[in-house]
């Protein structure tokens, strides 16, 4: 629906439209339409509605006083400051300013009557306020609390306040909830009557002074309930819309079955008729876990339908996602179509390539390898094989989605560590099937399990398969948090592992990125460890090798180092986070993470997942340092604690969400603006449940309301939520 522009640009005589600094600042905040301004809600409020006499003040009160300035002077001790004394007839208060302009000094001249607002301290030795807000006395007191809005540099609160007021007055705020909803939802939220959107917004921009500020700041006030319900409903509607749009798309059916499985039909499909699938299963050196079997059946069912699969395969590190991908690929190849697998790093892609080659080449499958830095000739050959259809499987990095890559008949695209790819990259892969308007099936894999509430909201248009069981025979990893001053003991432990023929990872946070950060970089650590381990031997009698791997090394050098570690020739691998995803060396039994306090929780968990892959007991040492601080920050402590307390990827993910909030969790999938601003997925589960039930009803029975609701809340952003 059309929305009038919140702030009309001025047209210069030349005809060029020039934006004012205010407009630019508002746009920076994403405030383009009236409704955007109306939905720009205060961070907090200040109470200017009353004046408190100093003889009624208590230590630490936030209050407003009014009185005459009796002294105003600049003092230079202990540092330059403006000291102003105000007398309100009951007592005096000293105002201190460390930064001040001559204009402020003038406004605070002796004899002037002013109002000052701030926290009062030190009643016993005389009241003081540090950097209070102030203005000339006089004029009516406002009747509502003063909102303080989130803003950007160059946009003052009064200017922003005026813009928001105007936007709120102009915005179209008619109800978009279906008739009757107000009752169903209020029964969900403890039978409080639900406010209308207009009521809620008017109140939140200008709350009356009697409101409990706590219910405003913790978003439990009925006005907030309304806004959170609105926001969650918009999100659910947009996800449902994209899900339905996808259901209208076509995809090749990858099956030998004549009958299509229907959506919602839960009959498992075993792709028994498919020769490659059957043969690969028979030749695997292990039996699939029950979870892998279930997930394979879910994927096979989707592939048998003429609608593109859009499935996220989540499973903890080491849960065995690769073999599921390989089996999905055989279904695709069996039915005469091409399959592509894309991974975010060259090391990871190559590891997939080797693994898949070792499984599928003996079965007669032709696989092509594509990466950014392969030789021109090799690349030309790969491209030709892909275009002719000779290559049945293509494995590679981002190179797979480049324009030059023309598939003969791509029907299944598998993306490993999908959160590392952006929306545009996934879309590019979807567009690689040029065949009668069809789209390929997509299987996205992730080792960062998505907490249930997040899956329900952000990934509601995805089907999720979960491998919730590790292959048998793994021994649990012991995790220890060790202060950096005990490095020597850690080195001793490494010696022990080496002498037993085991291998060790040592991970450093970054490489020469910033000297200011003063992190021990991988190069230095490598030198130090090499010296410390000089003369150590592996059981065969050879000298133990310490290798170095970091992101700035040329690709072939990286490859050589990785190969040496994989083949067991290298005892210790010092590395930056390039090994973060997917590396599989079962003989590695010790992981040391240096400056563990600098890593994110799911990153730590993924790194730890590199050990404990074989049957021997493994350990993870989280080395931390506090720098100049006496102790670790709260967040870093929470992360390290979580690492010691749990190994369960889902629990880790849940705590990570707690610590970081969904913004960072979702990474490149969502930009900040598409995030939930008001609702909290952990706390507002009741409203989320309501919105999930409500969205299909609204879309089916009141499509006009639904469309208006999504436009109001998401504007142009809903497209973005679809990829
Ligand atoms: P991830 O899910 O982290 O990608 P991988 O696919 O790399 O895990 O599997 C980890 C290791 O477990 C590999 O060495 C793989 O061959 C092995 N594996 C996978 N499934 C099973 C199973 N059912 N039984 C035993 N080992 C398995
Ligand atoms: Mg993997």
XYZ file of C-alpha atoms and ligand atoms in Angstrom:
751
model
C 0.000 0.000 0.000
C 1.255 3.501 -0.707
C 2.820 5.298 2.206
C 3.515 8.980 2.056
C 7.127 9.867 2.400
C 8.103 10.796 5.911
C 10.161 13.770 4.916
C 9.848 15.184 1.474
C 13.122 16.093 -0.200
C 13.648 19.645 -1.397
C 14.125 20.166 -5.085
C 16.992 22.412 -6.093
C 16.541 24.815 -9.024
C 18.715 22.500 -11.115
C 16.034 19.850 -10.645
C 18.352 17.699 -8.572
C 16.863 16.305 -5.417
C 19.004 17.104 -2.442
C 18.581 15.359 0.882
C 18.889 17.399 4.036
C 21.310 16.211 6.725
C 18.280 15.303 8.837
C 16.841 13.182 6.059
C 20.150 11.455 5.565
C 20.442 10.725 9.265
C 16.887 9.407 9.393
C 17.592 7.121 6.455
C 20.665 5.862 8.176
C 18.346 4.731 10.927
C 16.159 3.027 8.306
C 13.388 5.574 8.843
C 11.937 6.211 5.419
C 8.195 5.872 5.729
C 5.812 7.368 8.274
C 5.229 3.925 9.680
C 8.974 3.431 10.120
C 9.064 6.566 12.242
C 6.023 5.471 14.206
C 7.721 2.148 14.910
C 10.961 3.779 16.003
C 10.469 3.333 19.716
C 12.274 4.936 22.650
C 15.216 3.270 24.304
C 14.262 4.822 27.633
C 12.482 7.787 29.106
C 13.264 10.793 31.217
C 10.811 12.221 33.662
C 10.435 15.980 33.204
C 6.872 15.991 34.393
C 7.638 17.022 37.938
C 10.061 19.096 39.931
C 11.461 17.701 43.146
C 12.566 19.838 46.036
C 16.083 19.086 47.175
C 15.006 18.542 50.761
C 12.974 15.553 49.510
C 15.783 14.075 47.412
C 17.406 10.753 48.263
C 20.846 9.579 47.323
C 20.938 8.267 43.751
C 17.517 9.610 42.705
C 17.045 10.654 39.095
C 15.157 13.877 39.356
C 14.528 17.352 38.080
C 15.169 20.426 40.194
C 14.435 24.079 39.547
C 16.213 27.018 41.127
C 18.401 30.100 40.765
C 22.078 29.940 39.885
C 24.037 31.401 42.776
C 27.555 30.660 41.555
C 29.148 29.712 38.233
C 32.887 29.318 37.839
C 35.526 27.389 35.956
C 37.895 25.450 38.159
C 41.168 23.900 37.010
C 41.736 21.496 39.819
C 41.876 18.510 39.640
C 40.926 19.163 36.002
C 39.142 21.815 34.009
C 35.484 21.878 34.921
C 32.499 24.159 35.173
C 31.025 24.274 38.662
C 27.569 25.739 39.090
C 25.582 26.130 42.295
C 21.796 26.114 42.191
C 19.537 27.013 45.075
C 15.922 25.820 44.972
C 14.810 27.420 48.180
C 15.167 24.264 50.243
C 18.822 23.425 49.636
C 21.640 23.870 47.134
C 23.042 21.487 44.540
C 26.391 21.650 42.737
C 26.337 20.913 39.016
C 29.619 19.745 37.462
C 30.477 19.776 33.757
C 33.780 18.516 32.402
C 32.928 19.396 28.810
C 31.142 22.634 28.222
C 30.687 25.352 25.647
C 30.706 29.113 26.220
C 27.013 29.127 25.304
C 26.277 26.766 28.169
C 28.337 28.862 30.501
C 26.208 31.835 29.497
C 22.969 29.961 30.052
C 24.191 29.064 33.534
C 25.164 32.599 34.518
C 24.521 33.733 38.091
C 20.960 34.952 38.568
C 19.422 32.748 35.859
C 16.679 30.355 36.871
C 17.148 26.892 35.437
C 15.787 23.355 35.498
C 18.399 20.610 35.778
C 17.843 16.884 35.405
C 20.150 14.111 36.515
C 21.209 11.783 39.294
C 21.791 13.436 42.672
C 24.627 12.223 44.856
C 26.316 12.987 48.122
C 23.513 14.475 50.205
C 25.638 14.549 53.337
C 28.366 16.800 52.030
C 25.983 18.652 49.761
C 24.139 17.491 46.657
C 25.902 17.239 43.307
C 24.835 16.330 39.784
C 27.372 15.291 37.183
C 26.644 16.482 33.643
C 22.944 17.109 34.186
C 20.650 18.049 31.326
C 19.395 21.578 31.889
C 17.236 24.274 30.406
C 15.863 27.678 31.358
C 13.136 27.515 33.984
C 9.575 28.417 33.152
C 7.000 27.047 30.760
C 4.536 24.275 31.456
C 5.782 20.949 32.664
C 5.166 18.200 30.103
C 2.453 15.701 31.011
C 4.182 12.662 29.499
C 7.601 11.168 30.038
C 10.246 12.370 27.605
C 11.275 9.622 25.182
C 14.939 9.090 24.398
C 15.299 7.461 20.990
C 18.100 5.433 19.453
C 19.855 7.860 17.143
C 22.961 8.465 15.051
C 25.556 11.207 15.058
C 24.209 14.493 13.768
C 20.603 13.810 14.712
C 19.642 15.407 18.020
C 16.890 14.071 20.252
C 14.606 17.108 19.759
C 14.854 16.875 15.949
C 14.299 13.130 15.960
C 11.435 13.496 18.431
C 9.716 15.951 16.128
C 10.152 13.679 13.115
C 8.769 10.709 15.045
C 5.792 12.771 16.256
C 5.004 13.813 12.727
C 5.396 10.269 11.407
C 3.170 8.904 14.135
C 0.488 11.476 13.388
C 0.487 10.699 9.663
C 1.002 6.923 9.711
C -1.835 4.653 8.729
C -2.434 2.509 11.804
C -5.686 0.709 11.204
C -5.857 -2.766 12.699
C -4.527 -5.660 10.658
C -5.338 -8.402 13.145
C -8.305 -10.469 12.134
C -11.556 -9.722 13.966
C -11.719 -12.004 16.982
C -7.953 -12.176 17.321
C -7.883 -9.670 20.047
C -9.680 -12.184 22.245
C -7.634 -15.236 21.314
C -4.402 -13.421 21.896
C -5.427 -11.847 25.169
C -6.251 -15.292 26.499
C -2.658 -16.170 25.673
C -1.126 -13.291 27.524
C -2.871 -13.679 30.825
C -6.281 -12.242 29.838
C -5.128 -8.672 29.672
C -7.165 -6.905 27.020
C -4.995 -6.404 23.962
C -4.275 -2.832 23.048
C -4.768 -1.556 19.525
C -1.673 -0.651 17.541
C -2.561 3.024 17.681
C -3.039 2.948 21.439
C 0.180 1.043 21.938
C 2.288 3.353 19.789
C 0.819 6.553 21.211
C 1.512 5.277 24.679
C 5.061 4.111 24.049
C 6.031 7.410 22.482
C 4.409 9.410 25.310
C 3.820 7.296 28.387
C 2.050 8.864 31.330
C 4.265 9.443 34.363
C 2.416 6.881 36.513
C 3.634 3.941 34.395
C 6.026 1.426 35.885
C 9.258 2.096 34.030
C 10.277 -1.491 34.568
C 7.403 -2.843 32.480
C 8.541 -0.518 29.713
C 12.179 -1.473 29.858
C 11.526 -5.222 30.057
C 8.836 -4.996 27.343
C 6.196 -6.622 29.533
C 3.784 -3.668 29.414
C 0.551 -4.347 27.452
C 1.609 -1.794 24.846
C 4.752 -3.802 24.257
C 2.783 -7.053 24.124
C 0.826 -5.630 21.236
C 3.942 -4.583 19.361
C 5.675 -7.892 19.897
C 2.592 -9.768 18.701
C 2.543 -7.542 15.617
C 6.182 -8.072 14.884
C 6.117 -11.840 15.320
C 3.012 -12.119 13.177
C 4.705 -10.151 10.389
C 7.674 -12.457 10.507
C 5.552 -15.606 10.455
C 3.446 -14.271 7.595
C 6.436 -13.466 5.470
C 7.967 -16.887 6.072
C 4.696 -18.601 5.287
C 4.342 -16.606 2.099
C 7.754 -17.604 0.862
C 7.069 -21.213 1.770
C 3.898 -21.162 -0.272
C 5.597 -19.450 -3.172
C 8.200 -22.166 -3.176
C 5.512 -24.842 -3.181
C 4.374 -23.461 -6.520
C 7.809 -23.901 -8.090
C 8.750 -27.037 -9.980
C 11.762 -29.284 -9.599
C 12.796 -32.536 -11.242
C 11.526 -35.633 -9.474
C 14.524 -37.683 -8.422
C 13.016 -41.096 -7.930
C 12.149 -44.335 -9.620
C 8.779 -44.380 -7.960
C 5.831 -43.597 -10.176
C 3.707 -42.113 -7.414
C 4.503 -38.786 -5.891
C 4.654 -38.616 -2.145
C 2.279 -35.887 -1.034
C 3.196 -33.052 1.233
C 2.537 -34.002 4.827
C 2.556 -37.678 3.914
C 4.869 -39.262 6.445
C 5.459 -42.613 4.777
C 9.249 -43.032 4.661
C 10.808 -43.701 1.312
C 13.660 -46.082 0.969
C 15.357 -45.533 -2.349
C 15.870 -49.264 -2.833
C 15.374 -49.275 -6.558
C 18.338 -47.026 -7.087
C 21.510 -48.942 -7.940
C 24.155 -46.382 -6.890
C 22.439 -45.621 -3.632
C 22.145 -49.284 -2.775
C 25.706 -50.027 -3.737
C 27.165 -47.129 -1.760
C 25.233 -48.197 1.320
C 26.533 -51.735 0.935
C 30.143 -50.635 0.509
C 30.372 -48.148 3.375
C 32.766 -49.309 6.087
C 30.101 -48.605 8.713
C 26.368 -48.901 9.187
C 24.309 -45.732 9.231
C 23.104 -44.609 12.630
C 19.347 -44.567 13.143
C 19.424 -40.782 12.905
C 21.284 -40.884 9.588
C 18.780 -43.386 8.228
C 15.855 -41.227 9.238
C 17.414 -38.136 7.702
C 18.222 -39.960 4.458
C 14.597 -41.054 4.204
C 13.418 -37.470 4.729
C 15.717 -36.237 1.986
C 14.702 -39.040 -0.387
C 11.044 -38.181 0.137
C 11.628 -34.551 -0.727
C 13.644 -35.443 -3.797
C 10.815 -37.642 -5.060
C 8.466 -34.662 -5.151
C 8.179 -32.272 -8.098
C 8.689 -29.281 -5.769
C 12.164 -27.972 -4.910
C 13.464 -29.282 -1.618
C 14.615 -26.572 0.765
C 16.006 -28.583 3.605
C 18.474 -27.791 6.321
C 20.429 -30.747 7.591
C 21.725 -29.971 11.040
C 23.944 -32.206 13.041
C 26.664 -31.647 15.554
C 30.284 -31.734 14.474
C 31.232 -35.318 13.707
C 27.648 -36.530 13.483
C 28.222 -37.768 9.936
C 26.540 -35.334 7.577
C 28.910 -36.030 4.683
C 27.645 -39.534 4.087
C 24.068 -38.237 3.992
C 25.164 -35.744 1.351
C 26.840 -38.536 -0.606
C 23.719 -40.687 -0.485
C 21.570 -37.762 -1.619
C 24.005 -37.246 -4.491
C 23.650 -40.869 -5.581
C 19.857 -40.526 -5.727
C 20.331 -37.558 -8.025
C 22.911 -39.258 -10.211
C 20.950 -42.491 -10.301
C 18.034 -40.677 -11.868
C 20.219 -39.079 -14.532
C 20.759 -35.588 -13.120
C 23.776 -33.613 -11.958
C 24.576 -32.780 -8.354
C 26.771 -29.971 -7.009
C 28.357 -29.637 -3.596
C 29.712 -26.286 -2.440
C 31.808 -25.644 0.657
C 33.030 -22.308 2.043
C 36.770 -22.970 2.123
C 39.148 -24.682 -0.217
C 40.380 -27.065 2.464
C 36.906 -28.163 3.322
C 35.818 -28.456 -0.297
C 38.851 -30.538 -1.097
C 38.215 -32.796 1.830
C 34.696 -33.410 0.573
C 36.037 -33.989 -2.900
C 38.468 -36.659 -1.714
C 35.940 -38.371 0.490
C 33.244 -38.420 -2.167
C 35.738 -39.545 -4.764
C 36.825 -42.438 -2.578
C 33.227 -43.538 -2.145
C 31.805 -42.828 -5.581
C 34.634 -43.307 -8.060
C 34.678 -47.098 -7.535
C 30.966 -47.011 -8.404
C 31.756 -45.371 -11.737
C 30.650 -41.827 -10.904
C 32.497 -38.997 -12.667
C 33.284 -36.065 -10.394
C 34.627 -32.638 -11.344
C 36.600 -30.308 -9.060
C 36.189 -26.549 -9.236
C 38.052 -23.924 -7.275
C 39.175 -20.325 -7.667
C 42.876 -21.020 -7.991
C 43.208 -24.057 -10.176
C 45.224 -24.028 -13.399
C 43.523 -22.658 -16.475
C 43.686 -25.929 -18.369
C 42.348 -27.965 -15.482
C 39.572 -25.480 -15.075
C 38.632 -25.496 -18.753
C 38.397 -29.248 -18.654
C 36.214 -29.194 -15.562
C 33.912 -26.595 -17.102
C 33.577 -28.642 -20.281
C 32.736 -31.774 -18.322
C 30.106 -29.911 -16.339
C 28.536 -28.402 -19.424
C 28.426 -31.652 -21.369
C 26.973 -33.536 -18.438
C 29.923 -35.907 -18.271
C 30.559 -34.730 -14.719
C 27.752 -36.183 -12.669
C 28.964 -34.596 -9.475
C 30.695 -31.231 -9.087
C 32.505 -30.372 -5.874
C 34.085 -27.008 -5.164
C 34.186 -23.644 -3.467
C 32.367 -20.446 -4.492
C 33.769 -21.159 -7.944
C 30.764 -23.433 -8.483
C 28.370 -20.498 -8.720
C 30.371 -18.358 -11.116
C 28.705 -17.230 -14.323
C 31.030 -19.306 -16.459
C 29.805 -22.521 -14.923
C 27.029 -23.992 -17.054
C 25.475 -27.159 -15.798
C 23.975 -29.615 -18.191
C 21.150 -30.554 -15.840
C 21.710 -29.615 -12.221
C 19.004 -31.026 -9.985
C 20.486 -31.077 -6.504
C 22.672 -28.447 -4.861
C 24.269 -29.243 -1.530
C 25.787 -26.447 0.544
C 28.015 -27.276 3.472
C 28.236 -24.837 6.371
C 25.457 -22.869 4.777
C 25.623 -19.988 7.254
C 28.966 -19.042 5.765
C 27.358 -18.185 2.476
C 25.333 -15.086 1.795
C 21.843 -14.874 0.448
C 23.081 -13.861 -3.006
C 25.278 -16.935 -3.254
C 22.472 -19.301 -2.418
C 20.240 -17.579 -4.940
C 22.935 -17.917 -7.599
C 23.034 -21.645 -7.027
C 19.270 -21.873 -7.280
C 19.419 -20.219 -10.666
C 21.851 -22.745 -12.098
C 19.156 -25.057 -13.382
C 17.914 -23.768 -16.739
C 15.380 -26.390 -17.527
C 11.708 -25.743 -18.226
C 11.457 -23.144 -15.481
C 12.474 -25.598 -12.801
C 14.693 -25.061 -9.782
C 17.158 -27.492 -8.249
C 16.595 -29.110 -4.883
C 18.661 -27.598 -2.085
C 20.210 -29.402 0.821
C 21.949 -27.087 3.273
C 24.145 -28.493 5.974
C 25.220 -26.917 9.221
C 27.090 -27.992 12.313
C 25.691 -25.060 14.229
C 22.365 -26.383 15.337
C 19.634 -23.840 15.350
C 17.724 -23.526 18.613
C 14.072 -24.405 18.309
C 12.722 -20.899 18.718
C 15.076 -19.567 16.098
C 14.164 -22.363 13.707
C 10.519 -21.579 14.257
C 10.913 -17.964 13.442
C 13.801 -17.333 11.107
C 13.856 -20.654 9.365
C 10.136 -21.277 9.302
C 10.228 -21.649 5.522
C 12.889 -24.338 5.722
C 12.359 -27.980 6.454
C 14.813 -29.154 9.040
C 16.358 -32.590 9.404
C 18.404 -33.277 12.477
C 21.077 -35.863 13.131
C 20.778 -36.065 16.881
C 23.092 -38.979 17.492
C 26.835 -39.409 17.078
C 28.275 -42.512 15.399
C 29.100 -45.180 17.979
C 32.544 -45.592 19.505
C 33.381 -41.960 20.162
C 34.929 -41.194 23.509
C 33.930 -37.984 25.209
C 36.339 -35.057 25.097
C 37.640 -33.671 28.363
C 37.691 -29.880 28.338
C 39.961 -27.840 30.604
C 40.218 -24.099 31.023
C 43.833 -23.127 31.738
C 45.397 -19.735 32.373
C 48.062 -18.735 29.895
C 50.690 -18.657 32.632
C 50.539 -22.459 32.685
C 51.562 -22.904 29.068
C 54.508 -25.065 30.090
C 52.188 -27.686 31.516
C 50.267 -27.692 28.263
C 53.461 -28.224 26.302
C 54.227 -31.135 28.620
C 50.883 -32.658 27.733
C 51.666 -32.277 24.064
C 54.885 -34.209 24.585
C 52.889 -37.028 26.141
C 50.510 -37.186 23.179
C 53.339 -37.114 20.636
C 55.173 -39.942 22.333
C 52.038 -42.067 22.001
C 51.888 -41.333 18.290
C 48.924 -38.969 18.654
C 48.503 -35.645 16.923
C 47.757 -32.205 18.277
C 46.031 -29.079 17.009
C 47.046 -25.696 18.375
C 44.692 -22.945 17.266
C 45.508 -19.223 17.414
C 42.965 -16.478 16.967
C 44.415 -14.288 14.266
C 47.395 -13.693 12.138
C 49.176 -10.367 12.168
C 45.907 -8.545 11.862
C 46.488 -5.864 14.338
C 49.519 -5.269 16.427
C 47.409 -3.171 18.712
C 45.434 -6.231 19.730
C 48.711 -7.711 20.824
C 47.694 -11.281 20.275
C 50.289 -13.932 20.161
C 50.098 -14.751 16.532
C 50.372 -18.116 14.938
C 53.846 -17.467 13.602
C 55.261 -16.720 17.023
C 53.480 -19.611 18.629
C 54.765 -21.871 15.930
C 58.338 -20.751 16.546
C 57.940 -21.149 20.297
C 56.438 -24.615 20.073
C 58.999 -25.774 17.533
C 61.756 -24.754 19.946
C 60.049 -26.321 22.952
C 59.479 -29.603 21.160
C 62.924 -29.810 19.614
C 64.289 -33.314 20.005
C 60.891 -34.930 20.663
C 60.331 -38.089 18.723
C 57.277 -39.920 17.500
C 57.091 -43.663 18.346
C 58.826 -44.644 15.082
C 61.895 -42.662 16.167
C 61.443 -39.797 13.713
C 61.673 -36.210 14.957
C 58.262 -34.731 15.688
C 57.272 -32.094 13.158
C 55.466 -28.882 14.025
C 53.591 -27.377 11.075
C 52.038 -23.979 10.511
C 48.854 -23.163 8.653
C 47.354 -19.715 8.313
C 44.989 -17.929 6.030
C 47.624 -15.817 4.261
C 49.573 -18.793 2.970
C 49.353 -19.689 -0.737
C 46.804 -22.415 -1.424
C 49.255 -25.119 -2.482
C 51.329 -24.564 0.636
C 48.216 -24.912 2.764
C 47.357 -28.070 0.927
C 50.793 -29.551 1.547
C 50.658 -28.790 5.265
C 47.161 -30.217 5.591
C 48.186 -33.339 3.698
C 51.208 -33.874 5.958
C 49.025 -33.588 9.030
C 46.373 -35.856 7.595
C 48.884 -38.524 6.642
C 50.283 -38.446 10.154
C 53.708 -37.055 9.207
C 53.146 -33.970 11.253
C 52.675 -34.244 15.009
C 51.530 -30.731 15.811
C 49.607 -28.337 13.626
C 49.642 -24.690 14.660
C 46.918 -22.912 12.823
C 44.574 -19.971 12.654
C 40.931 -20.765 12.320
C 41.280 -22.167 8.813
C 40.705 -25.579 10.337
C 37.492 -24.383 11.859
C 35.158 -26.403 9.741
C 35.019 -29.997 8.742
C 38.594 -31.203 8.971
C 38.688 -34.894 9.738
C 41.852 -36.374 11.271
C 40.750 -39.158 13.635
C 44.252 -39.599 15.100
C 44.237 -36.073 16.550
C 43.556 -36.314 20.265
C 44.437 -32.925 21.731
C 43.172 -29.497 20.795
C 44.717 -26.417 22.342
C 42.900 -23.157 21.722
C 44.966 -20.123 22.510
C 43.180 -16.921 23.592
C 40.033 -18.967 23.873
C 38.389 -15.923 25.427
C 38.418 -14.279 22.022
C 36.400 -16.926 20.244
C 32.656 -17.208 19.908
C 30.956 -20.109 21.592
C 29.878 -22.018 18.515
C 33.309 -21.464 17.026
C 34.901 -23.013 20.105
C 32.509 -25.922 19.901
C 33.291 -26.496 16.244
C 37.002 -26.361 16.902
C 36.698 -28.838 19.721
C 34.806 -31.126 17.354
C 38.065 -31.651 15.434
C 39.218 -34.027 18.157
C 37.458 -37.010 19.639
C 36.849 -38.434 16.182
C 38.770 -41.612 16.799
C 38.285 -44.085 19.606
C 41.077 -42.803 21.868
C 40.399 -40.411 24.752
C 40.720 -36.799 23.676
C 41.086 -33.462 25.378
C 40.562 -29.802 24.627
C 42.552 -27.141 26.455
C 41.144 -23.633 26.454
C 44.069 -21.322 27.165
C 42.963 -17.904 28.231
C 44.568 -14.661 29.195
C 43.026 -11.599 30.758
C 45.515 -9.093 29.374
C 45.767 -6.163 31.758
C 42.416 -6.851 33.352
C 42.309 -8.621 36.717
C 39.815 -11.175 35.446
C 37.891 -12.304 32.415
C 34.844 -10.395 31.217
C 31.461 -11.838 32.005
C 30.632 -12.953 28.480
C 33.967 -14.655 27.944
C 33.555 -16.430 31.263
C 30.059 -17.590 30.332
C 31.406 -19.032 27.084
C 34.273 -20.938 28.643
C 31.983 -22.228 31.361
C 29.516 -23.488 28.779
C 32.325 -25.296 26.973
C 33.320 -27.159 30.122
C 29.772 -27.941 31.147
C 28.359 -29.327 27.936
C 29.266 -31.093 24.726
C 25.820 -31.028 23.281
C 25.729 -28.834 20.214
C 22.112 -27.918 20.826
C 22.745 -26.832 24.380
C 25.766 -24.867 23.166
C 23.666 -23.203 20.512
C 20.994 -22.316 23.037
C 23.530 -20.730 25.377
C 25.156 -18.962 22.479
C 21.823 -17.458 21.575
C 21.463 -16.371 25.190
C 24.871 -14.765 25.248
C 24.909 -13.161 21.837
C 21.308 -12.671 20.832
C 19.993 -13.788 17.461
C 21.669 -10.977 15.513
C 25.100 -12.448 15.499
C 23.826 -15.974 15.620
C 22.245 -15.772 12.231
C 25.346 -14.287 10.693
C 25.035 -13.415 7.062
C 21.548 -14.746 6.683
C 19.913 -11.710 8.130
C 21.090 -8.176 8.201
C 20.411 -6.313 11.410
C 17.358 -4.582 10.058
C 15.478 -7.756 9.269
C 15.915 -8.975 12.807
C 13.273 -8.945 15.437
C 13.582 -5.629 17.164
C 11.093 -5.972 19.964
C 10.264 -9.592 20.609
C 12.682 -11.845 22.421
C 12.609 -15.399 21.140
C 13.609 -16.871 24.449
C 11.008 -15.026 26.473
C 8.148 -14.470 24.096
C 7.480 -18.083 23.237
C 3.782 -17.724 24.040
C 3.397 -14.926 21.525
C 5.528 -16.809 19.017
C 3.264 -19.843 19.318
C 0.257 -17.634 18.849
C 1.770 -15.986 15.753
C 2.586 -19.353 14.256
C -1.002 -20.489 14.527
C -2.385 -17.161 13.479
C -0.359 -16.618 10.302
C -1.962 -19.367 8.141
C -5.433 -18.355 9.298
C -4.883 -14.698 8.438
C -3.297 -15.494 5.100
C -6.178 -17.785 4.091
C -9.142 -15.902 5.469
C -8.006 -12.285 5.379
C -5.386 -12.018 2.645
C -5.785 -8.258 2.352
C -5.117 -7.717 6.029
C -2.161 -10.087 5.832
C -0.617 -8.206 2.915
C -1.087 -4.894 4.672
C 0.458 -6.234 7.828
C 3.576 -7.535 6.089
C 4.010 -4.323 4.101
C 3.673 -2.243 7.227
C 6.228 -4.185 9.198
C 8.702 -5.396 6.653
C 8.334 -2.926 3.819
C 10.886 -3.839 1.216
C 12.659 -6.260 3.481
C 10.421 -9.288 3.026
C 12.126 -10.211 -0.245
C 15.284 -10.564 1.710
C 13.801 -13.020 4.130
C 13.065 -15.473 1.365
C 16.468 -16.576 0.207
P 30.222 -33.845 10.097
O 28.779 -34.076 10.400
O 30.904 -33.056 11.146
O 30.442 -33.325 8.711
P 31.537 -36.160 9.028
O 30.584 -36.411 7.946
O 32.845 -35.557 8.664
O 30.884 -35.298 10.179
O 31.764 -37.520 9.830
C 32.678 -37.638 10.850
C 33.352 -38.976 10.817
O 32.437 -40.007 11.189
C 33.861 -39.353 9.442
O 35.109 -39.943 9.599
C 32.813 -40.331 8.947
O 33.336 -41.197 7.990
C 32.425 -41.035 10.218
N 31.063 -41.604 10.212
C 29.963 -41.059 9.655
N 28.877 -41.840 9.876
C 29.294 -42.892 10.599
C 28.640 -44.032 11.157
N 27.337 -44.238 10.987
N 29.388 -44.914 11.840
C 30.713 -44.700 12.022
N 31.398 -43.645 11.535
C 30.704 -42.750 10.826
Mg 31.258 -31.764 7.729
